[in-house]
Amino acid sequence: MILYWHRRDLRGTDNRGLARAVSLSADPVVPVFVFDPIILEHASPVRVACLLEALEGLREWYRERGSDLLVARGEASDVLPRLAAEHDIDAVVWAEDYSGLARERDRAVTAALEDDGVACETVHDAIHHEPGSITPNEGDHYSVFSYFWKKWRDREKREPVEPPAADALADVMGEPLPSRSELGFDEPTATPQSVTQAAARERVTEFCSEPIYRYADDRDKPAIDGTSRLSPHLKWGTIGIREVYEATERAAERAETDDDRESVTAFQRQLAWREFYAHVLAFNPETVTENFSGYEHAIPWRNDPDELEAWKAGETGYPIVDAGMRQLRSEGWMHNRVRMLVASFLTKDLLIDWREGYDWFRRNLADHETANDVGGWQWAGSTGTDAQPYFRVFNPVKQGREYDPNADYIREYVPELEAVPADTIHDWPALESDRRVTLAPSYPAPIVDHGERRERAIAAFEQARGE
C-alpha cells in the first residue's frame, strides 16, 4: 500500500502528490496528516485555526468517499515509519516544500523511512515550475523578477489534476483532530476568512467572473474588494495553483477588451511573483535570517522598542499605516498595497530591522508563506533580491491620499477618525497638536516626522553601502 502525507496541500482535487500516490499501486492509498512539534514551534494561533479548519474540510472530503484522514502527533520522522509498519506501507509520497525547515524535516523523514525499507517519492505541486527549471544562462535562479516573468509567462503550464476515484482511497478511520488548545495555542485575536476547499473554489469563481477584469485598476485600493483574497488558500493548499491558473485563462478567453485581458495578465503576474520568491528561497534558505544583498551587518538599524510597539499596535499617528496594522490584528490579513507601505514605514521611517516586521507578520498573518514574506520584507527593506531601491521611501501621507482618497479604508479600521473629514485625516501628521486633540482625542499624534526620517534612512543606507 501507499501512504500519502498531506502537508500544505489540504485538498483532494488538483493535487499532483495524491494523484501520483494513487498511480503507484493498485492498492488503495492511506492519507495522513502529522502534527509535528518541530513545525508547530513556528506556527501561531491564527494559522493553527486556519489549519484545523482546512483539515476538517479535507477530512470531510475523504469521508464522503468512504475513506478518512489519519491524523497523528509527533515528529514526522518517528510517526511516519510507525504508520508505515502498521499499514504495511511500501512507499510514502508527499509534495515538496521549499523552506529550509521543511527540507530539513523531509531529509530526516526520508532517512528514517529508507532505514525501514520504505520507499519515498516527492512531487512538485505548490508551484507551476519547480526551482531550477527557470534559470538564467549562468546561475541557478533569477534574482531579477522581470527576467523570470518573461520565461514564466511563456512556459507551458500543467493542467489541473482530477481527484482520485473513491475506490482508490483506503477504508480507514482516523482519530479526531486535536483542538487548538491541545496543540498548545491560545485563541487567535483575529477572525480570518474561511479556509476550505469549498470556500477556495467559490472565491476563484467569484473573482474570475468579474473583479479580475478590474484588477489592474482596483488592486491598489484597499477600500475596494479588488484583490483575489486567494493567498490563504494557496498557502494552505485548499486549491491547486493549476486550477487557479486555468480559471484565469478562461477569464482571459472571455475578456471583451484589451484592457480586460491586460488586467488578467496583471493578476497572473502576481502568481509569478509568488513562484519567483519560492525559487529564490529554495536556493537561498539562509535569507530567512540573512540579507540577500550581502551587507549583513552594515545597516545601522535603530530598533527602538517603543516605536516598534507603536507600529505593531497601529498607533503610529499615520492613519493608513495604523489601518493596515489593525486590519492585520483583526482579520489575519492585510491588503497588499498596505503591506508594502507598513513595511516601508518600519524599515525606513523607523529604521527597524526587517526581521522584526517579518516575525510579526509570521505570527499574525493567516496566509504567511516563508518565501513570500521573506521576499516581500527584504524588498521593502532594500536588502533582498530585486529589492526596492533604498532611496525610494514610501510617503504614508501621499499613499493614503492616492489609494484611499475618501479615507474609507482608514475609517473602517481606525474608528477614532470616523467623524473626521478625509482631507483632514490625510493631513493628520501636519495638523497642530490642539486641532488633533479636538478632532480625535484618543488617536495619537505622529510618532516621527516622515521627512526627517526619510533623509536619515537614505543616509544610513548610503553609509552601509559605502557610498
Short mmCIF file of C-alpha atoms in Angstrom, two decimals:
data_model
loop_
_atom_site.label_atom_id
_atom_site.label_comp_id
_atom_site.label_asym_id
_atom_site.label_seq_id
_atom_site.Cartn_x
_atom_site.Cartn_y
_atom_site.Cartn_z
CA MET A 1 0.00 0.00 0.00
CA ILE A 2 0.94 3.65 -0.45
CA LEU A 3 0.73 6.31 2.24
CA TYR A 4 0.10 9.88 1.15
CA TRP A 5 1.42 12.55 3.53
CA HIS A 6 -0.54 15.81 3.36
CA ARG A 7 1.31 18.92 4.49
CA ARG A 8 0.37 22.22 2.82
CA ASP A 9 -1.84 20.64 0.16
CA LEU A 10 -5.08 20.22 2.08
CA ARG A 11 -7.33 19.26 -0.81
CA GLY A 12 -8.22 16.26 -2.96
CA THR A 13 -8.73 17.95 -6.34
CA ASP A 14 -5.79 19.17 -8.43
CA ASN A 15 -3.37 17.50 -6.04
CA ARG A 16 -0.42 16.13 -8.00
CA GLY A 17 1.05 14.37 -4.99
CA LEU A 18 -2.13 12.49 -4.17
CA ALA A 19 -2.62 11.62 -7.84
CA ARG A 20 0.92 10.26 -8.00
CA ALA A 21 0.36 8.15 -4.89
CA VAL A 22 -2.76 6.64 -6.43
CA SER A 23 -0.89 5.83 -9.65
CA LEU A 24 1.84 3.84 -7.89
CA SER A 25 -0.22 0.87 -6.78
CA ALA A 26 -3.46 -0.99 -7.36
CA ASP A 27 -3.97 -0.93 -3.60
CA PRO A 28 -5.87 1.99 -2.06
CA VAL A 29 -3.95 4.96 -0.71
CA VAL A 30 -3.82 5.80 3.00
CA PRO A 31 -3.91 9.60 3.59
CA VAL A 32 -2.32 11.10 6.69
CA PHE A 33 -1.52 14.44 8.31
CA VAL A 34 1.09 14.78 11.06
CA PHE A 35 1.07 17.50 13.72
CA ASP A 36 4.84 17.82 14.02
CA PRO A 37 6.02 19.82 17.08
CA ILE A 38 9.12 20.97 15.20
CA ILE A 39 6.89 22.67 12.63
CA LEU A 40 4.27 23.82 15.15
CA GLU A 41 7.00 25.62 17.06
CA HIS A 42 6.99 28.16 14.23
CA ALA A 43 3.18 28.39 13.99
CA SER A 44 0.76 30.89 15.56
CA PRO A 45 -2.82 30.86 16.88
CA VAL A 46 -4.36 32.32 13.74
CA ARG A 47 -2.55 29.92 11.42
CA VAL A 48 -3.37 26.91 13.60
CA ALA A 49 -7.03 27.96 13.47
CA CYS A 50 -6.85 28.02 9.66
CA LEU A 51 -5.00 24.72 9.60
CA LEU A 52 -7.64 22.97 11.71
CA GLU A 53 -10.48 24.36 9.58
CA ALA A 54 -8.77 23.24 6.37
CA LEU A 55 -8.09 19.79 7.84
CA GLU A 56 -11.68 19.41 8.94
CA GLY A 57 -12.77 20.17 5.38
CA LEU A 58 -10.24 17.72 3.95
CA ARG A 59 -11.35 15.02 6.37
CA GLU A 60 -14.96 15.52 5.28
CA TRP A 61 -13.87 15.28 1.64
CA TYR A 62 -12.31 11.88 2.34
CA ARG A 63 -15.29 10.66 4.38
CA GLU A 64 -17.67 11.50 1.53
CA ARG A 65 -15.63 8.98 -0.48
CA GLY A 66 -15.69 6.22 2.12
CA SER A 67 -12.21 6.94 3.43
CA ASP A 68 -10.78 9.17 6.15
CA LEU A 69 -7.75 11.25 7.00
CA LEU A 70 -5.44 9.69 9.55
CA VAL A 71 -4.06 12.25 11.98
CA ALA A 72 -1.09 11.76 14.27
CA ARG A 73 1.02 13.86 16.62
CA GLY A 74 4.79 13.67 16.97
CA GLU A 75 7.91 14.24 14.93
CA ALA A 76 7.23 13.14 11.39
CA SER A 77 10.46 11.13 11.28
CA ASP A 78 9.08 8.99 14.13
CA VAL A 79 5.40 8.94 13.21
CA LEU A 80 5.59 8.01 9.54
CA PRO A 81 7.75 4.89 9.95
CA ARG A 82 5.34 3.72 12.66
CA LEU A 83 2.30 4.27 10.43
CA ALA A 84 4.08 2.59 7.54
CA ALA A 85 4.62 -0.51 9.68
CA GLU A 86 1.02 -0.53 10.95
CA HIS A 87 -0.47 -0.34 7.46
CA ASP A 88 2.09 -2.44 5.58
CA ILE A 89 3.17 0.56 3.51
CA ASP A 90 5.58 0.12 0.61
CA ALA A 91 6.10 3.80 -0.18
CA VAL A 92 5.30 7.26 1.19
CA VAL A 93 4.57 10.14 -1.19
CA TRP A 94 4.40 13.86 -0.42
CA ALA A 95 4.52 17.26 -2.10
CA GLU A 96 7.69 19.35 -1.93
CA ASP A 97 8.04 22.35 0.34
CA TYR A 98 10.87 24.80 -0.25
CA SER A 99 11.78 26.33 3.10
CA GLY A 100 14.95 25.26 4.90
CA LEU A 101 12.94 24.00 7.88
CA ALA A 102 10.71 21.85 5.69
CA ARG A 103 13.62 20.39 3.76
CA GLU A 104 15.46 19.55 6.96
CA ARG A 105 12.37 17.72 8.23
CA ASP A 106 11.97 15.89 4.92
CA ARG A 107 15.56 14.69 4.95
CA ALA A 108 15.02 13.23 8.43
CA VAL A 109 11.78 11.54 7.31
CA THR A 110 13.42 10.10 4.19
CA ALA A 111 16.31 8.67 6.18
CA ALA A 112 14.01 7.09 8.77
CA LEU A 113 11.71 5.51 6.17
CA GLU A 114 14.50 4.22 3.98
CA ASP A 115 16.15 2.66 7.03
CA ASP A 116 12.94 0.63 7.37
CA GLY A 117 12.89 -0.30 3.70
CA VAL A 118 10.06 2.09 2.79
CA ALA A 119 10.47 4.00 -0.47
CA CYS A 120 9.93 7.78 -0.62
CA GLU A 121 8.80 9.92 -3.53
CA THR A 122 8.25 13.67 -3.68
CA VAL A 123 6.19 15.67 -6.18
CA HIS A 124 6.23 19.35 -7.09
CA ASP A 125 2.71 20.63 -6.54
CA ALA A 126 2.57 24.09 -4.90
CA ILE A 127 4.00 25.98 -7.89
CA HIS A 128 3.93 25.51 -11.66
CA HIS A 129 7.65 25.30 -12.30
CA GLU A 130 9.94 23.74 -9.74
CA PRO A 131 13.10 25.52 -8.59
CA GLY A 132 15.88 25.07 -11.09
CA SER A 133 13.55 24.86 -14.09
CA ILE A 134 13.61 28.59 -14.92
CA THR A 135 17.20 29.79 -14.87
CA PRO A 136 19.48 32.36 -16.45
CA ASN A 137 22.27 31.27 -18.75
CA GLU A 138 24.59 31.29 -15.77
CA GLY A 139 23.37 30.60 -12.26
CA ASP A 140 20.71 28.54 -10.55
CA HIS A 141 17.92 31.13 -10.28
CA TYR A 142 16.94 34.61 -11.37
CA SER A 143 17.41 37.47 -8.93
CA VAL A 144 15.52 39.98 -11.09
CA PHE A 145 11.81 39.32 -11.43
CA SER A 146 11.28 40.86 -14.87
CA TYR A 147 13.61 38.28 -16.46
CA PHE A 148 11.94 35.46 -14.55
CA TRP A 149 8.49 36.71 -15.59
CA LYS A 150 9.33 36.69 -19.30
CA LYS A 151 10.16 32.99 -19.16
CA TRP A 152 7.43 32.08 -16.66
CA ARG A 153 4.58 33.54 -18.69
CA ASP A 154 5.68 31.73 -21.89
CA ARG A 155 6.37 28.40 -20.21
CA GLU A 156 3.64 25.79 -20.69
CA LYS A 157 1.58 25.19 -17.55
CA ARG A 158 0.31 21.81 -16.41
CA GLU A 159 -3.43 21.21 -16.42
CA PRO A 160 -5.35 20.58 -13.19
CA VAL A 161 -5.29 17.02 -11.88
CA GLU A 162 -8.52 15.10 -11.43
CA PRO A 163 -9.37 13.86 -7.93
CA PRO A 164 -8.88 10.14 -7.26
CA ALA A 165 -11.82 7.78 -7.51
CA ALA A 166 -13.36 6.71 -4.22
CA ASP A 167 -12.14 3.13 -4.57
CA ALA A 168 -8.54 4.39 -4.81
CA LEU A 169 -8.72 5.57 -1.19
CA ALA A 170 -8.25 3.26 1.77
CA ASP A 171 -11.14 2.36 4.05
CA VAL A 172 -9.57 3.71 7.25
CA MET A 173 -10.90 5.54 10.29
CA GLY A 174 -8.91 8.40 11.76
CA GLU A 175 -8.78 9.78 15.26
CA PRO A 176 -10.48 13.12 15.99
CA LEU A 177 -8.50 16.23 15.20
CA PRO A 178 -6.78 17.75 18.23
CA SER A 179 -8.14 21.05 19.45
CA ARG A 180 -6.23 24.28 19.23
CA SER A 181 -5.60 24.24 22.98
CA GLU A 182 -4.45 20.61 22.88
CA LEU A 183 -1.83 21.73 20.39
CA GLY A 184 -0.72 24.42 22.83
CA PHE A 185 -2.17 27.51 21.16
CA ASP A 186 -4.37 30.28 22.52
CA GLU A 187 -7.49 31.54 20.79
CA PRO A 188 -6.46 33.88 17.97
CA THR A 189 -7.23 37.57 18.27
CA ALA A 190 -8.02 37.70 14.55
CA THR A 191 -11.01 36.26 12.74
CA PRO A 192 -9.61 35.08 9.39
CA GLN A 193 -11.57 34.25 6.27
CA SER A 194 -12.77 30.68 5.83
CA VAL A 195 -10.05 28.36 4.51
CA THR A 196 -11.69 25.30 2.97
CA GLN A 197 -11.76 23.71 -0.45
CA ALA A 198 -15.35 24.89 -0.98
CA ALA A 199 -14.52 28.47 0.04
CA ALA A 200 -11.47 28.49 -2.24
CA ARG A 201 -13.41 27.33 -5.27
CA GLU A 202 -16.19 29.81 -4.57
CA ARG A 203 -13.69 32.64 -4.32
CA VAL A 204 -11.94 31.71 -7.57
CA THR A 205 -15.27 31.57 -9.40
CA GLU A 206 -16.38 34.90 -7.99
CA PHE A 207 -13.10 36.69 -8.66
CA CYS A 208 -12.70 35.40 -12.22
CA SER A 209 -16.29 36.22 -13.15
CA GLU A 210 -15.85 40.00 -12.94
CA PRO A 211 -13.34 41.54 -10.47
CA ILE A 212 -10.34 40.13 -12.34
CA TYR A 213 -11.16 42.47 -15.24
CA ARG A 214 -10.78 45.46 -12.89
CA TYR A 215 -7.81 44.04 -11.04
CA ALA A 216 -5.18 46.25 -12.67
CA ASP A 217 -7.07 49.36 -11.55
CA ASP A 218 -8.55 48.16 -8.25
CA ARG A 219 -5.75 46.09 -6.75
CA ASP A 220 -4.08 49.09 -5.08
CA LYS A 221 -7.27 50.46 -3.49
CA PRO A 222 -7.66 48.89 -0.05
CA ALA A 223 -11.23 50.11 0.45
CA ILE A 224 -12.32 48.05 -2.57
CA ASP A 225 -12.61 44.26 -2.66
CA GLY A 226 -10.40 44.28 -5.74
CA THR A 227 -7.91 41.52 -4.96
CA SER A 228 -8.40 37.78 -5.22
CA ARG A 229 -8.09 37.02 -1.47
CA LEU A 230 -6.70 33.66 -2.56
CA SER A 231 -3.44 33.92 -0.62
CA PRO A 232 -4.69 31.92 2.42
CA HIS A 233 -5.97 29.19 0.10
CA LEU A 234 -2.70 28.97 -1.80
CA LYS A 235 -0.79 28.99 1.48
CA TRP A 236 -2.79 26.05 2.89
CA GLY A 237 -3.31 24.36 -0.46
CA THR A 238 -7.10 24.30 -0.28
CA ILE A 239 -6.95 24.94 -4.01
CA GLY A 240 -4.32 23.95 -6.56
CA ILE A 241 -2.28 26.51 -8.46
CA ARG A 242 -3.17 24.82 -11.75
CA GLU A 243 -6.89 25.20 -11.07
CA VAL A 244 -6.40 28.87 -10.26
CA TYR A 245 -4.34 29.49 -13.38
CA GLU A 246 -6.83 27.64 -15.59
CA ALA A 247 -9.62 29.86 -14.22
CA THR A 248 -7.61 32.95 -15.14
CA GLU A 249 -7.01 31.60 -18.65
CA ARG A 250 -10.74 31.04 -19.10
CA ALA A 251 -11.30 34.59 -17.89
CA ALA A 252 -8.81 35.84 -20.48
CA GLU A 253 -10.71 33.97 -23.20
CA ARG A 254 -13.95 35.68 -22.11
CA ALA A 255 -12.33 39.13 -21.98
CA GLU A 256 -14.09 41.66 -24.19
CA THR A 257 -11.37 44.31 -24.37
CA ASP A 258 -7.61 44.57 -24.41
CA ASP A 259 -7.79 46.27 -21.01
CA ASP A 260 -9.67 43.26 -19.63
CA ARG A 261 -7.00 40.89 -20.92
CA GLU A 262 -4.21 43.07 -19.56
CA SER A 263 -5.91 43.04 -16.18
CA VAL A 264 -5.96 39.24 -16.20
CA THR A 265 -2.26 39.27 -17.08
CA ALA A 266 -1.62 41.64 -14.17
CA PHE A 267 -3.07 39.05 -11.81
CA GLN A 268 -1.12 36.22 -13.39
CA ARG A 269 1.99 38.31 -12.83
CA GLN A 270 1.26 38.15 -9.09
CA LEU A 271 1.14 34.36 -9.31
CA ALA A 272 4.56 34.53 -10.93
CA TRP A 273 5.90 36.73 -8.11
CA ARG A 274 4.87 34.03 -5.64
CA GLU A 275 6.77 31.47 -7.67
CA PHE A 276 9.79 33.73 -8.11
CA TYR A 277 10.19 34.04 -4.35
CA ALA A 278 9.81 30.26 -3.94
CA HIS A 279 12.70 29.74 -6.35
CA VAL A 280 14.85 32.31 -4.54
CA LEU A 281 14.21 30.70 -1.15
CA ALA A 282 14.86 27.20 -2.44
CA PHE A 283 18.40 28.20 -3.44
CA ASN A 284 18.95 30.65 -0.57
CA PRO A 285 17.32 29.22 2.57
CA GLU A 286 19.56 31.41 4.74
CA THR A 287 17.65 34.52 3.62
CA VAL A 288 15.02 33.81 6.28
CA THR A 289 17.50 35.36 8.70
CA GLU A 290 20.16 36.96 6.48
CA ASN A 291 20.10 39.80 3.96
CA PHE A 292 20.17 38.57 0.38
CA SER A 293 22.15 41.69 -0.57
CA GLY A 294 25.16 40.70 1.49
CA TYR A 295 25.79 43.84 3.57
CA GLU A 296 24.51 41.94 6.57
CA HIS A 297 25.93 43.90 9.49
CA ALA A 298 26.44 47.29 7.88
CA ILE A 299 22.93 48.78 8.22
CA PRO A 300 22.65 50.75 11.48
CA TRP A 301 19.17 49.59 12.47
CA ARG A 302 17.85 51.60 15.41
CA ASN A 303 15.28 49.06 16.66
CA ASP A 304 13.61 51.46 19.08
CA PRO A 305 11.32 49.22 21.18
CA ASP A 306 8.68 51.91 21.80
CA GLU A 307 8.40 52.73 18.10
CA LEU A 308 8.20 49.04 17.26
CA GLU A 309 5.35 48.54 19.72
CA ALA A 310 3.51 51.57 18.32
CA TRP A 311 3.83 50.10 14.84
CA LYS A 312 2.54 46.70 15.96
CA ALA A 313 -0.42 48.27 17.75
CA GLY A 314 -1.40 50.57 14.89
CA GLU A 315 -0.63 53.64 16.99
CA THR A 316 1.93 55.48 14.85
CA GLY A 317 -0.22 58.53 14.13
CA TYR A 318 -0.05 57.82 10.39
CA PRO A 319 -3.65 56.78 9.64
CA ILE A 320 -3.18 54.43 6.69
CA VAL A 321 -0.25 52.69 8.40
CA ASP A 322 -2.34 52.20 11.52
CA ALA A 323 -5.34 50.99 9.50
CA GLY A 324 -3.20 48.27 7.95
CA MET A 325 -1.74 47.11 11.24
CA ARG A 326 -5.18 46.97 12.82
CA GLN A 327 -6.60 45.06 9.86
CA LEU A 328 -3.83 42.53 10.43
CA ARG A 329 -4.80 42.07 14.08
CA SER A 330 -8.50 41.90 13.24
CA GLU A 331 -8.50 39.63 10.19
CA GLY A 332 -5.12 37.93 10.00
CA TRP A 333 -4.76 39.54 6.58
CA MET A 334 -3.71 42.86 5.12
CA HIS A 335 -4.19 44.45 1.72
CA ASN A 336 -1.03 44.09 -0.37
CA ARG A 337 -0.54 47.78 -1.12
CA VAL A 338 -0.76 48.49 2.59
CA ARG A 339 1.65 45.62 3.36
CA MET A 340 4.27 47.39 1.27
CA LEU A 341 3.52 50.70 2.96
CA VAL A 342 3.71 49.46 6.55
CA ALA A 343 6.91 47.56 5.72
CA SER A 344 8.50 50.69 4.26
CA PHE A 345 7.43 52.66 7.31
CA LEU A 346 9.03 50.16 9.67
CA THR A 347 12.30 49.73 7.80
CA LYS A 348 12.80 53.31 6.59
CA ASP A 349 10.86 55.76 8.79
CA LEU A 350 11.59 53.82 11.98
CA LEU A 351 14.84 52.21 10.73
CA ILE A 352 13.86 48.95 12.41
CA ASP A 353 15.28 45.68 11.11
CA TRP A 354 13.02 43.99 8.55
CA ARG A 355 13.30 40.77 10.55
CA GLU A 356 11.20 42.33 13.32
CA GLY A 357 8.47 43.02 10.80
CA TYR A 358 8.78 39.59 9.23
CA ASP A 359 8.42 37.95 12.64
CA TRP A 360 5.29 39.99 13.43
CA PHE A 361 3.73 39.08 10.09
CA ARG A 362 4.71 35.44 10.59
CA ARG A 363 2.81 35.38 13.88
CA ASN A 364 -0.24 37.30 12.71
CA LEU A 365 -0.86 36.52 9.03
CA ALA A 366 -3.20 33.67 8.20
CA ASP A 367 -1.56 33.49 4.77
CA HIS A 368 2.07 33.59 5.95
CA GLU A 369 4.35 31.84 3.48
CA THR A 370 8.04 31.92 4.25
CA ALA A 371 9.14 32.61 0.67
CA ASN A 372 6.60 35.37 0.04
CA ASP A 373 7.08 37.13 3.34
CA VAL A 374 10.87 36.96 3.36
CA GLY A 375 10.91 38.20 -0.23
CA GLY A 376 8.42 40.97 0.49
CA TRP A 377 10.14 42.19 3.63
CA GLN A 378 13.59 42.20 2.09
CA TRP A 379 12.14 44.03 -0.92
CA ALA A 380 10.74 46.74 1.34
CA GLY A 381 13.92 46.87 3.40
CA SER A 382 16.09 47.20 0.26
CA THR A 383 18.17 44.19 1.28
CA GLY A 384 16.72 41.48 -0.96
CA THR A 385 16.61 40.22 -4.49
CA ASP A 386 15.19 42.75 -6.97
CA ALA A 387 14.56 44.99 -3.96
CA GLN A 388 13.05 48.44 -3.79
CA PRO A 389 15.88 50.99 -4.16
CA TYR A 390 16.96 52.21 -0.73
CA PHE A 391 16.29 55.83 -1.72
CA ARG A 392 12.66 55.06 -2.58
CA VAL A 393 10.80 55.62 0.68
CA PHE A 394 7.02 55.45 0.61
CA ASN A 395 5.39 58.64 1.86
CA PRO A 396 2.46 57.43 4.00
CA VAL A 397 0.54 60.70 3.57
CA LYS A 398 0.77 60.61 -0.23
CA GLN A 399 0.00 56.89 -0.27
CA GLY A 400 -3.14 57.46 1.77
CA ARG A 401 -4.33 60.27 -0.48
CA GLU A 402 -3.67 58.32 -3.66
CA TYR A 403 -5.01 54.90 -2.75
CA ASP A 404 -7.64 55.68 -0.10
CA PRO A 405 -8.73 59.21 -1.12
CA ASN A 406 -12.05 59.12 0.74
CA ALA A 407 -10.39 57.51 3.78
CA ASP A 408 -12.99 54.71 3.74
CA TYR A 409 -10.38 52.05 4.48
CA ILE A 410 -8.83 54.15 7.23
CA ARG A 411 -12.16 54.81 8.93
CA GLU A 412 -13.06 51.12 8.85
CA TYR A 413 -10.04 50.15 10.93
CA VAL A 414 -9.35 53.40 12.81
CA PRO A 415 -12.76 54.26 14.27
CA GLU A 416 -11.28 57.15 16.28
CA LEU A 417 -11.21 59.04 12.95
CA GLU A 418 -14.72 58.07 11.85
CA ALA A 419 -16.10 61.61 12.11
CA VAL A 420 -13.03 63.36 10.68
CA PRO A 421 -13.16 64.56 7.04
CA ALA A 422 -10.99 62.65 4.59
CA ASP A 423 -8.67 65.56 3.76
CA THR A 424 -8.10 66.20 7.43
CA ILE A 425 -7.34 62.51 8.04
CA HIS A 426 -4.68 62.60 5.36
CA ASP A 427 -3.31 65.84 6.81
CA TRP A 428 -3.15 64.35 10.31
CA PRO A 429 0.66 64.34 10.70
CA ALA A 430 0.80 68.04 9.71
CA LEU A 431 -2.02 69.27 11.96
CA GLU A 432 -1.40 71.38 15.02
CA SER A 433 -1.49 69.40 18.25
CA ASP A 434 -4.53 71.24 19.63
CA ARG A 435 -6.51 70.55 16.47
CA ARG A 436 -5.70 66.84 16.59
CA VAL A 437 -6.87 66.67 20.20
CA THR A 438 -10.12 68.42 19.30
CA LEU A 439 -10.86 66.19 16.30
CA ALA A 440 -9.90 62.78 17.73
CA PRO A 441 -8.62 62.95 21.31
CA SER A 442 -8.00 59.19 21.54
CA TYR A 443 -5.95 58.90 18.33
CA PRO A 444 -2.20 59.51 18.70
CA ALA A 445 -0.02 62.21 17.26
CA PRO A 446 2.58 61.03 14.72
CA ILE A 447 5.48 59.33 16.47
CA VAL A 448 8.02 60.52 13.87
CA ASP A 449 8.44 63.20 11.22
CA HIS A 450 8.40 61.39 7.87
CA GLY A 451 10.56 63.95 6.06
CA GLU A 452 13.28 63.84 8.68
CA ARG A 453 13.21 60.06 8.95
CA ARG A 454 13.35 59.64 5.18
CA GLU A 455 16.59 61.62 4.99
CA ARG A 456 18.03 59.69 7.93
CA ALA A 457 17.18 56.33 6.30
CA ILE A 458 18.77 57.28 2.98
CA ALA A 459 21.93 58.42 4.76
CA ALA A 460 22.06 55.19 6.78
CA PHE A 461 21.76 53.01 3.66
CA GLU A 462 24.32 55.08 1.78
CA GLN A 463 26.73 54.58 4.68
CA ALA A 464 26.03 50.84 4.73
CA ARG A 465 26.68 50.58 1.02
CA GLY A 466 29.88 52.60 1.28
CA GLU A 467 28.60 55.41 -0.91
#
